[in-house]
Short mmCIF file of C-alpha atoms in Angstrom, two decimals:
data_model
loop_
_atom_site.label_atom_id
_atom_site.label_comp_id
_atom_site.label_asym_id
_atom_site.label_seq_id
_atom_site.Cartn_x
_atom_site.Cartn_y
_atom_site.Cartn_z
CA UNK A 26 -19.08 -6.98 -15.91
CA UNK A 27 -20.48 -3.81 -17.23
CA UNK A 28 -20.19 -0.80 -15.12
CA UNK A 29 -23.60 0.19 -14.67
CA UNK A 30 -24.92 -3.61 -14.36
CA UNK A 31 -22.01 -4.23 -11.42
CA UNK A 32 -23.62 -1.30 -9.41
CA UNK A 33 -26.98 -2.01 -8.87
CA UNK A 34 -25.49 -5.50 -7.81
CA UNK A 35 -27.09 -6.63 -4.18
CA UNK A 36 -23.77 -7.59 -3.34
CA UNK A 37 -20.45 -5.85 -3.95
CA UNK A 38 -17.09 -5.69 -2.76
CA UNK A 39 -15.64 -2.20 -4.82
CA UNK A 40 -12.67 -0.15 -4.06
CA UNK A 41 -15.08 3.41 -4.94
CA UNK A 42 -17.28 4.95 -2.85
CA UNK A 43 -20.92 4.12 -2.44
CA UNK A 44 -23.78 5.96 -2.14
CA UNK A 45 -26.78 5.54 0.70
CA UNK A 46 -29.34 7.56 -1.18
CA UNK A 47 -28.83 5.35 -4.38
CA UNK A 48 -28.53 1.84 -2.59
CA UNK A 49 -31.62 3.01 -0.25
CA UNK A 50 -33.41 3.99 -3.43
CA UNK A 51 -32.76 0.42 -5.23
CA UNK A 52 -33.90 -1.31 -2.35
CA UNK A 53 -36.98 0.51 -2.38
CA UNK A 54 -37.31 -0.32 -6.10
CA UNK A 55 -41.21 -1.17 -7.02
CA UNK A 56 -41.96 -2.49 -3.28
CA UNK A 57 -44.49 -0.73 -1.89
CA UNK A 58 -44.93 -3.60 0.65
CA UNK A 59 -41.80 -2.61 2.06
CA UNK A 60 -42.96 -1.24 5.58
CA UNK A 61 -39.40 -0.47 7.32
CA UNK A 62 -36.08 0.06 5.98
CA UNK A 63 -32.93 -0.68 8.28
CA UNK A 64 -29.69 0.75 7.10
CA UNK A 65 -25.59 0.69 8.96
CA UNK A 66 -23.16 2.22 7.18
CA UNK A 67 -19.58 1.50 9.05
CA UNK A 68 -17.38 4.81 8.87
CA UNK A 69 -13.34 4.91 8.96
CA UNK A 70 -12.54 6.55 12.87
CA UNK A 71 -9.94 8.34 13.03
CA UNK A 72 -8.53 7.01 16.09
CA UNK A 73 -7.23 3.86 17.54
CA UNK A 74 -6.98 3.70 21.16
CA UNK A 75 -4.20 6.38 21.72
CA UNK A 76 -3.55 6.63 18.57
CA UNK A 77 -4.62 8.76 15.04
CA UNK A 78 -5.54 6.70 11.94
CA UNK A 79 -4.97 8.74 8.96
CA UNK A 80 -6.12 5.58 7.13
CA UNK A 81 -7.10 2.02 6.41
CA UNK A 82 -6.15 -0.89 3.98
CA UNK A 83 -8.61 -3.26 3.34
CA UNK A 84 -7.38 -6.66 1.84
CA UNK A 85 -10.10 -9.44 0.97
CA UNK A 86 -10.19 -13.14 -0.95
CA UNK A 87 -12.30 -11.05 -3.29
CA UNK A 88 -13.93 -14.35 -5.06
CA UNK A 89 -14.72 -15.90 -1.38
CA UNK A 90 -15.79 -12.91 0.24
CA UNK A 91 -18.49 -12.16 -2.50
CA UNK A 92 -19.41 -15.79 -1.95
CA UNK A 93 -20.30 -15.70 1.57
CA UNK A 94 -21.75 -12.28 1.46
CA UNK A 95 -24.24 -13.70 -1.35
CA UNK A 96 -24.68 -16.16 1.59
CA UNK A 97 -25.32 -14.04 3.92
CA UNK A 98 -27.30 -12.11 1.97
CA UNK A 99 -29.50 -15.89 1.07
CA UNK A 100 -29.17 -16.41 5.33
CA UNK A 101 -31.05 -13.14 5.86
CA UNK A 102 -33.90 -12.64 3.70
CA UNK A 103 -34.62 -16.58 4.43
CA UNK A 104 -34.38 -15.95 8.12
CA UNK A 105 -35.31 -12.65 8.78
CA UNK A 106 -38.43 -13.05 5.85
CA UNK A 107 -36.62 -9.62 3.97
CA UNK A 108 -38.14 -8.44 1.27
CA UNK A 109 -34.85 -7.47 -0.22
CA UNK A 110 -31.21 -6.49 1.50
CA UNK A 111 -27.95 -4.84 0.30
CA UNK A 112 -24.34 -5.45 1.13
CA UNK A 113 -21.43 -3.42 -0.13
CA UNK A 114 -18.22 -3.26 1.27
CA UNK A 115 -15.29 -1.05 -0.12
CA UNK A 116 -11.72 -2.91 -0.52
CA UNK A 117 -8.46 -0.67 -0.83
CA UNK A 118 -7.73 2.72 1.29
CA UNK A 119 -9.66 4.59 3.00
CA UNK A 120 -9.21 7.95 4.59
CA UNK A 121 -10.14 8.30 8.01
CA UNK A 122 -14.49 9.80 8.02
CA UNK A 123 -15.10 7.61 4.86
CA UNK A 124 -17.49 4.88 4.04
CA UNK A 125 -16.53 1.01 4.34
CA UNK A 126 -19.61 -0.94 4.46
CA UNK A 127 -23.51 -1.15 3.92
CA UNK A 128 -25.80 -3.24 5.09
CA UNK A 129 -29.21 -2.07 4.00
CA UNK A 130 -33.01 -4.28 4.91
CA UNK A 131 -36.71 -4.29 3.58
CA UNK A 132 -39.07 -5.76 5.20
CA UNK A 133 -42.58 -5.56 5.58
CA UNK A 134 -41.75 -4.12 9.13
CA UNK A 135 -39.53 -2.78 10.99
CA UNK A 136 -38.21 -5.33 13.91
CA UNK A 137 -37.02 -7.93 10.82
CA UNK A 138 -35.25 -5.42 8.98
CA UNK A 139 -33.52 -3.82 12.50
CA UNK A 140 -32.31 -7.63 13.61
CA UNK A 141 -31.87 -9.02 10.20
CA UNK A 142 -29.25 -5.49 9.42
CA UNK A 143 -27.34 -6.18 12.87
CA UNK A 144 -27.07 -9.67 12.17
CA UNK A 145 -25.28 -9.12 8.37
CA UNK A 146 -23.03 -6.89 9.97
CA UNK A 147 -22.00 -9.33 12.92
CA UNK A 148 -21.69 -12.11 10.19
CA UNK A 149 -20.08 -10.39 7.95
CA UNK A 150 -17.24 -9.36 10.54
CA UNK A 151 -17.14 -13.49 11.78
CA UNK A 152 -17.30 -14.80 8.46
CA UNK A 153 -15.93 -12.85 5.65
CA UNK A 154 -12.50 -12.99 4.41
CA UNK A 155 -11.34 -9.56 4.79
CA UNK A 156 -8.50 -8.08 6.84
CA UNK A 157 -8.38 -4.28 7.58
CA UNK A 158 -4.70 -2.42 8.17
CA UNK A 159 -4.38 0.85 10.34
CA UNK A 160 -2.02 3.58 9.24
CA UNK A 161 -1.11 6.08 12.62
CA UNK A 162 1.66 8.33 12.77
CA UNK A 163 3.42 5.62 14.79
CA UNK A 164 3.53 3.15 11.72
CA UNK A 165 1.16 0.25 10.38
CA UNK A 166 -0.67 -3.09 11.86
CA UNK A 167 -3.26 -5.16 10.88
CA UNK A 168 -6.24 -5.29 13.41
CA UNK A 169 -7.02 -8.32 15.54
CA UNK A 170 -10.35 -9.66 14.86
CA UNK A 171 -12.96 -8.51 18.10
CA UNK A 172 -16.51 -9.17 18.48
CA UNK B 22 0.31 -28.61 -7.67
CA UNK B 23 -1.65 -26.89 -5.41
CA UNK B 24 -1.93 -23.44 -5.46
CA UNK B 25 -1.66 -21.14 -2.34
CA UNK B 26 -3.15 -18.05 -1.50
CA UNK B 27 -2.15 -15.53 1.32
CA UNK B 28 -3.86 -12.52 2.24
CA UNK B 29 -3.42 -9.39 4.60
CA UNK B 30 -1.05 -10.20 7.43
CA UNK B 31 -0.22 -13.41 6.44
CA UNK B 32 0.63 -12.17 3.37
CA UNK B 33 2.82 -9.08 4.54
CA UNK B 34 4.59 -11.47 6.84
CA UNK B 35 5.17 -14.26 4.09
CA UNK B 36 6.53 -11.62 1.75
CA UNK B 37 3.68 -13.11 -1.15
CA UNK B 38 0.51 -13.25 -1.79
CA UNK B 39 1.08 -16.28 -4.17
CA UNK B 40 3.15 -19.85 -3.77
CA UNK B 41 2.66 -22.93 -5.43
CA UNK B 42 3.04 -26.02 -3.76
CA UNK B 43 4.07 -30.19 -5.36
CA UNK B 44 0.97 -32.31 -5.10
CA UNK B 45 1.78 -35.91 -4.08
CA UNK B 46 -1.59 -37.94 -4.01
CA UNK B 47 -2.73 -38.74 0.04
CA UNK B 48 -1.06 -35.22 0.76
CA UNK B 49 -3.78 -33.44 3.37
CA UNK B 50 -4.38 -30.45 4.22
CA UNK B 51 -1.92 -30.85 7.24
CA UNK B 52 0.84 -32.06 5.14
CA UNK B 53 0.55 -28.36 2.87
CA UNK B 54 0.44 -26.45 6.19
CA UNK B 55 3.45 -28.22 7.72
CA UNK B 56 5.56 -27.10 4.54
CA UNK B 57 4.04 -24.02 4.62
CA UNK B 58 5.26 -23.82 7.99
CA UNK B 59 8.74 -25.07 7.68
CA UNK B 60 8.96 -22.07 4.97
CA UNK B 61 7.33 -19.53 6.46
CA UNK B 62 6.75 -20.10 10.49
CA UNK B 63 6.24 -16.36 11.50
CA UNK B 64 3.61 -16.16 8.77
CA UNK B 65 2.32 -19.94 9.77
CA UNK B 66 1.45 -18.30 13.40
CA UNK B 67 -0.88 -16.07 11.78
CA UNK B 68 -2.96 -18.10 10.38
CA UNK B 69 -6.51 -18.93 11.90
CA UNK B 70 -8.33 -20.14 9.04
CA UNK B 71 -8.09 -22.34 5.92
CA UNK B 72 -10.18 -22.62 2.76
CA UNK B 73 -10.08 -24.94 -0.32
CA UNK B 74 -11.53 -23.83 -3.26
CA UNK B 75 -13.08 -21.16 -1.33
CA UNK B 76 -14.58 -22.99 1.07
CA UNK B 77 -13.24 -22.92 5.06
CA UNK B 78 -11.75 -26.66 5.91
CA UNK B 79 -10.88 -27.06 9.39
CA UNK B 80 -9.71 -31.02 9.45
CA UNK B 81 -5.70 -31.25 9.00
CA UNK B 82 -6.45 -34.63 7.39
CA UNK B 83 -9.06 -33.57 4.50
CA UNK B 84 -7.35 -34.81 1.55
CA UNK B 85 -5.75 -32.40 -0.83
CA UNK B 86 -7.05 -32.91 -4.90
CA UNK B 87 -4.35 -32.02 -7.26
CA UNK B 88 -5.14 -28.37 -8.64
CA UNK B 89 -6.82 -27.47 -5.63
CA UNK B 90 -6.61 -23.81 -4.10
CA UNK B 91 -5.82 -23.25 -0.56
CA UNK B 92 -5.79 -20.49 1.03
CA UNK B 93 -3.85 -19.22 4.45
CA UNK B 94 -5.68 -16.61 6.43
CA UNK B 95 -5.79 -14.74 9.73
CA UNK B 96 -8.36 -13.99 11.76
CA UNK B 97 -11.10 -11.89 9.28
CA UNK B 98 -10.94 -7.88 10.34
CA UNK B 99 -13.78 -6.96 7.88
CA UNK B 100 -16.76 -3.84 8.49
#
């Protein structure tokens, strides 16, 4: 796919970082009937319980996981009556402080695209096929799933 | 021959992310997990979910089509 085409996608999985500003700025895009953006953007912590993650691995069934994040995408703006919505979610290391994942809402106002952007992120977590691998001082593991 | 994908760590503790398996018509989904698991048992306790052709199966007797894609994964960590 060409470069510039793949990032203005709705829906990406990409090992680069992504920018807010520019995803915000496509989801505004020639609505003027959006009435309330909602936006999370889930940040590498650098800690672990006791421990200090100097970084994460993210592994994902790329083809699946871009299927049920279209999906979810499809889920949302039927459910939630969106106007639009984003989802990008970076595969690969990350340091600890970066960017992994945006979920970004229109909607005509503000309590659909506040639910509808907590509900991607909750159903991305239960239902995409991506697995995310601490690195701490004390060695690597892969992180149990939690709600 | 059915195809078999691993990811994260039931890939790590497989030692591949890619195996391919003999298709014998009636073989299920159970039958491919039982080999799976004869092979690889450490990495067989890992896994929580299955998909076929990219879409999650959950009954051990859904019959397997030859060519098909399965793949072995843990519990999803995503966000």
């Amino acid at each position: 796919m060409d470069d510039a085409l793949h990032h203005t996608s709705p829906v990406r999985l990409q090992r680069d970082d992504f920018s807010v500003d520019a995803e915000l700025t496509l989801l505004r895009n020639n609505r003027p009937n959006a009435g309330g953006l909602a936006c999370f953007v889930g940040c590498a912590r650098d800690f672990s319980g006791e421990h200090r993650v100097q970084h994460l691995d993210f592994d994902a069934y790329d083809s699946m996981a871009l299927k049920v994040l279209n999906i979810l995408r499809d889920e949302a703006i039927a459910q939630f009556g969106l106007i639009d919505a984003r989802i990008i979610h970076r595969t690969g290391t990350i340091a600890a402080s970066e960017q992994i994942v945006l979920i970004a809402t229109a909607a005509e106002h503000r309590a659909p695209a506040l639910h509808a952007c907590e509900w991607l992120i909750d159903e991305l977590k239960r239902r995409a096929p991506i697995w995310k691998r601490e690195t701490t001082p004390e060695g690597q593991s892969w992180v149990t799933p939690h709600p | 021959m059915i195809q078999i994908l691993l990811f994260g760590p039931v890939a790590d503790l497989a030692g591949t992310r890619k195996l391919a398996l003999g298709y014998l018509p009636g073989m299920t989904l159970g039958d491919a997990l039982a080999q799976f698991e004869t092979r690889y048992p450490q990495a067989a306790a890992a896994i929580s979910f299955t998909a076929i052709n990219e879409t999650q199966v959950r009954d051990r007797q859904h019959l397997l089509a030859d060519r098909d894609t399965l793949a072995l994964m843990a519990g999803f960590s995503g966000g």
